[in-house]
Amino acid sequence: MVSKNQIKLISSLHQKKQRFINQLFFAEGVKVIQELLQSNFELDHLYTTQNDFDTVLSSKRTLINDQELKKISALTTPNTCLAVFRMPAENKINDSGLIVALDDIRDPGNLGTILRLCDWFGIKQIICSKETVDIYNPKVVQATMGSITRVNVNYVDLKTFLTQTKLPVFGTFMDGENIYQSHLPKEGIIIMGNEANGISEEIEKTVTSRLTIPRFGELQKTESLNVATATAIILSEFKRNS
Amino acid sequence: MVSKNQIKLISSLHQKKQRFINQLFFAEGVKVIQELLQSNFELDHLYTTQNDFDTVLSSKRTLINDQELKKISALTTPNTCLAVFRMPAENKINDSGLIVALDDIRDPGNLGTILRLCDWFGIKQIICSKETVDIYNPKVVQATMGSITRVNVNYVDLKTFLTQTKLPVFGTFMDGENIYQSHLPKEGIIIMGNEANGISEEIEKTVTSRLTIPRFGELQKTESLNVATATAIILSEFKRNS
């Protein structure tokens, strides 16, 4: 059974502020929880409606019913389990290889999908502007499908970071060089912009290589690609010859 | 003001069955509605909280307030307008060039994003299995961002269609040929599989070219890509040399 205080704590973790005060976040679903358990993330407590996860100490595991799960879940259709984890300390930025920098990504699904893409393409370091959605947002954790355990994410003043880096800085714009015909190095920072506004003006100033993903539609009316699908195309292009 | 009967009708259009009975669907937001108005879609009625859309006949336009919009909207945060359109007759399948075939895509956001990608890459024809989510689902219409007006979508018995086609049929699998090293023709059918199960066994039998998107992550633990991001990578690869 889940206590009133536990319900109160978990409900509070739906909010970023409370996650930071408590230094806790939660994940839902067997697959994501298993990936977190197998990684360096420290379990605070697991709540499950099944007699599963028997490798978890019984003092850290509570059997609950579907109604109780529904009370603490962030999902419209709750899974069978929810686990609270400690937020790990932020690692140092690994300023080498390919890095993805996010300039105010607001949609949790987009951020989760981008982390999953980075993991697929072997990109270890993601730099987020302070306005980018929190990676410990329950919807982000869900959308990463476990990739959150394998990538390093830092929140920084993006302008300062990009001004100080010695790596080339790539951004995509309507007037950039055709990405399919560009020389794409093995080291560099790839900036992806906000869903509505793209790369902001002050971040654009730090870009050293302007790229574009060409459109093929006859009417050339399609205004833009979703940021996660644009990231997929760009990362594929950077990695295909490596 | 919106009448009780209008509210009842629009609410019913949230359901696929009622959309087909009434041969109507609705779209929300200035951008998407404008694209639909500029295309061949026939407007049934427009509801707006602003004094906008003055090119629309006043007999087809109703000024409503925010509360009324909230009642008929499918969005958590309603926009400023909602418009009901007639469902156009299904066009004949254009069985040439590159075609995307969808094997039971269930998530409306994924279908909408895939239509937007097809539009970007100049792919005119999309073939959906009968179990694929309806393109007139409000969430699909929203996610297409207007691309719905520029692509041709047909719902068919996918197995029969793929068995009868003379075009090469492409599918991605773990054991396929590296897509970055494959010869990709200008004509063919690219199958994208269901979110949870991938390409179904009976559809797999119709595949003539098995491809794979290589993973680059060191640990090779990332299980899969989201279907919309995988579509982005595959379409980019098919079109990059054309």
PDB file of C-alpha atoms in Angstrom, chain A residues 87-189:
ATOM      1  CA  MET A  87      18.650  12.743  -9.481  1.00  0.00           C
ATOM      2  CA  PRO A  88      22.345  12.065 -10.167  1.00  0.00           C
ATOM      3  CA  ALA A  89      24.876  14.878  -9.911  1.00  0.00           C
ATOM      4  CA  GLU A  90      25.510  16.570 -13.262  1.00  0.00           C
ATOM      5  CA  ASN A  91      28.626  15.174 -14.936  1.00  0.00           C
ATOM      6  CA  LYS A  92      31.300  17.450 -16.357  1.00  0.00           C
ATOM      7  CA  ILE A  93      30.755  18.411 -19.989  1.00  0.00           C
ATOM      8  CA  ASN A  94      32.692  16.204 -22.397  1.00  0.00           C
ATOM      9  CA  ASP A  95      33.740  18.835 -24.927  1.00  0.00           C
ATOM     10  CA  SER A  96      34.865  16.501 -27.737  1.00  0.00           C
ATOM     11  CA  GLY A  97      33.365  14.536 -30.602  1.00  0.00           C
ATOM     12  CA  LEU A  98      29.892  15.417 -31.837  1.00  0.00           C
ATOM     13  CA  ILE A  99      27.700  17.346 -29.403  1.00  0.00           C
ATOM     14  CA  VAL A 100      24.033  18.271 -29.774  1.00  0.00           C
ATOM     15  CA  ALA A 101      23.050  21.671 -28.317  1.00  0.00           C
ATOM     16  CA  LEU A 102      19.371  22.461 -27.739  1.00  0.00           C
ATOM     17  CA  ASP A 103      18.213  26.070 -27.904  1.00  0.00           C
ATOM     18  CA  ASP A 104      14.949  26.148 -25.908  1.00  0.00           C
ATOM     19  CA  ILE A 105      13.286  22.843 -26.820  1.00  0.00           C
ATOM     20  CA  ARG A 106       9.961  23.042 -24.984  1.00  0.00           C
ATOM     21  CA  ASP A 107       8.107  19.840 -25.852  1.00  0.00           C
ATOM     22  CA  PRO A 108       8.962  16.887 -23.552  1.00  0.00           C
ATOM     23  CA  GLY A 109       8.225  14.358 -26.323  1.00  0.00           C
ATOM     24  CA  ASN A 110      10.660  16.127 -28.645  1.00  0.00           C
ATOM     25  CA  LEU A 111      13.418  16.210 -26.011  1.00  0.00           C
ATOM     26  CA  GLY A 112      12.918  12.516 -25.200  1.00  0.00           C
ATOM     27  CA  THR A 113      12.983  11.569 -28.889  1.00  0.00           C
ATOM     28  CA  ILE A 114      16.150  13.638 -29.444  1.00  0.00           C
ATOM     29  CA  LEU A 115      17.925  11.895 -26.523  1.00  0.00           C
ATOM     30  CA  ARG A 116      16.912   8.516 -28.009  1.00  0.00           C
ATOM     31  CA  LEU A 117      18.315   9.604 -31.384  1.00  0.00           C
ATOM     32  CA  CYS A 118      21.588  10.793 -29.821  1.00  0.00           C
ATOM     33  CA  ASP A 119      21.940   7.439 -28.079  1.00  0.00           C
ATOM     34  CA  TRP A 120      21.306   5.582 -31.390  1.00  0.00           C
ATOM     35  CA  PHE A 121      23.919   7.639 -33.210  1.00  0.00           C
ATOM     36  CA  GLY A 122      26.497   7.319 -30.425  1.00  0.00           C
ATOM     37  CA  ILE A 123      26.361  10.974 -29.372  1.00  0.00           C
ATOM     38  CA  LYS A 124      27.236  11.103 -25.696  1.00  0.00           C
ATOM     39  CA  GLN A 125      26.923  14.789 -24.876  1.00  0.00           C
ATOM     40  CA  ILE A 126      23.841  17.004 -25.065  1.00  0.00           C
ATOM     41  CA  ILE A 127      23.974  20.657 -24.002  1.00  0.00           C
ATOM     42  CA  CYS A 128      20.669  22.345 -23.169  1.00  0.00           C
ATOM     43  CA  SER A 129      19.843  26.016 -22.764  1.00  0.00           C
ATOM     44  CA  LYS A 130      18.347  26.841 -19.367  1.00  0.00           C
ATOM     45  CA  GLU A 131      14.924  27.284 -21.010  1.00  0.00           C
ATOM     46  CA  THR A 132      14.926  23.755 -22.469  1.00  0.00           C
ATOM     47  CA  VAL A 133      12.430  21.400 -20.804  1.00  0.00           C
ATOM     48  CA  ASP A 134      13.831  19.455 -17.832  1.00  0.00           C
ATOM     49  CA  ILE A 135      15.091  15.931 -18.721  1.00  0.00           C
ATOM     50  CA  TYR A 136      13.538  14.631 -15.489  1.00  0.00           C
ATOM     51  CA  ASN A 137      10.065  15.718 -16.629  1.00  0.00           C
ATOM     52  CA  PRO A 138       8.063  12.417 -16.545  1.00  0.00           C
ATOM     53  CA  LYS A 139       7.116  12.727 -20.233  1.00  0.00           C
ATOM     54  CA  VAL A 140      10.773  13.182 -21.225  1.00  0.00           C
ATOM     55  CA  VAL A 141      11.878  10.186 -19.141  1.00  0.00           C
ATOM     56  CA  GLN A 142       9.135   8.129 -20.842  1.00  0.00           C
ATOM     57  CA  ALA A 143       9.976   9.249 -24.384  1.00  0.00           C
ATOM     58  CA  THR A 144      13.702   8.446 -23.975  1.00  0.00           C
ATOM     59  CA  MET A 145      12.825   4.737 -23.591  1.00  0.00           C
ATOM     60  CA  GLY A 146      15.872   4.250 -21.365  1.00  0.00           C
ATOM     61  CA  SER A 147      18.320   6.307 -23.397  1.00  0.00           C
ATOM     62  CA  ILE A 148      18.438   8.781 -20.515  1.00  0.00           C
ATOM     63  CA  THR A 149      20.869   6.395 -18.792  1.00  0.00           C
ATOM     64  CA  ARG A 150      23.353   6.467 -21.659  1.00  0.00           C
ATOM     65  CA  VAL A 151      23.711  10.145 -22.546  1.00  0.00           C
ATOM     66  CA  ASN A 152      25.202  13.044 -20.634  1.00  0.00           C
ATOM     67  CA  VAL A 153      22.963  16.103 -20.421  1.00  0.00           C
ATOM     68  CA  ASN A 154      24.066  19.499 -19.070  1.00  0.00           C
ATOM     69  CA  TYR A 155      22.038  22.672 -18.682  1.00  0.00           C
ATOM     70  CA  VAL A 156      24.157  25.770 -19.287  1.00  0.00           C
ATOM     71  CA  ASP A 157      24.058  29.361 -20.433  1.00  0.00           C
ATOM     72  CA  LEU A 158      24.123  28.306 -24.081  1.00  0.00           C
ATOM     73  CA  LYS A 159      25.342  31.633 -25.452  1.00  0.00           C
ATOM     74  CA  THR A 160      28.371  31.635 -23.153  1.00  0.00           C
ATOM     75  CA  PHE A 161      29.155  27.995 -23.856  1.00  0.00           C
ATOM     76  CA  LEU A 162      29.004  28.451 -27.627  1.00  0.00           C
ATOM     77  CA  THR A 163      31.049  31.655 -27.509  1.00  0.00           C
ATOM     78  CA  GLN A 164      33.825  29.886 -25.602  1.00  0.00           C
ATOM     79  CA  THR A 165      34.020  26.588 -27.494  1.00  0.00           C
ATOM     80  CA  LYS A 166      36.797  25.882 -29.974  1.00  0.00           C
ATOM     81  CA  LEU A 167      34.656  23.363 -31.876  1.00  0.00           C
ATOM     82  CA  PRO A 168      32.879  24.318 -35.115  1.00  0.00           C
ATOM     83  CA  VAL A 169      29.229  25.229 -34.504  1.00  0.00           C
ATOM     84  CA  PHE A 170      26.581  23.989 -36.972  1.00  0.00           C
ATOM     85  CA  GLY A 171      23.046  25.272 -37.364  1.00  0.00           C
ATOM     86  CA  THR A 172      20.367  24.687 -40.032  1.00  0.00           C
ATOM     87  CA  PHE A 173      18.726  27.652 -41.744  1.00  0.00           C
ATOM     88  CA  MET A 174      16.754  28.232 -44.953  1.00  0.00           C
ATOM     89  CA  ASP A 175      19.818  29.857 -46.581  1.00  0.00           C
ATOM     90  CA  GLY A 176      22.483  27.375 -45.452  1.00  0.00           C
ATOM     91  CA  GLU A 177      24.689  25.065 -47.524  1.00  0.00           C
ATOM     92  CA  ASN A 178      23.025  21.846 -48.762  1.00  0.00           C
ATOM     93  CA  ILE A 179      23.781  19.343 -45.970  1.00  0.00           C
ATOM     94  CA  TYR A 180      24.010  16.500 -48.519  1.00  0.00           C
ATOM     95  CA  GLN A 181      26.904  18.261 -50.255  1.00  0.00           C
ATOM     96  CA  SER A 182      28.743  19.596 -47.203  1.00  0.00           C
ATOM     97  CA  HIS A 183      31.848  18.243 -45.552  1.00  0.00           C
ATOM     98  CA  LEU A 184      30.703  17.223 -42.089  1.00  0.00           C
ATOM     99  CA  PRO A 185      33.496  16.677 -39.558  1.00  0.00           C
ATOM    100  CA  LYS A 186      33.656  14.139 -36.724  1.00  0.00           C
ATOM    101  CA  GLU A 187      33.848  16.892 -34.120  1.00  0.00           C
ATOM    102  CA  GLY A 188      31.503  19.789 -33.699  1.00  0.00           C
ATOM    103  CA  ILE A 189      28.393  21.162 -32.064  1.00  0.00           C
TER     104      ILE A 189
END
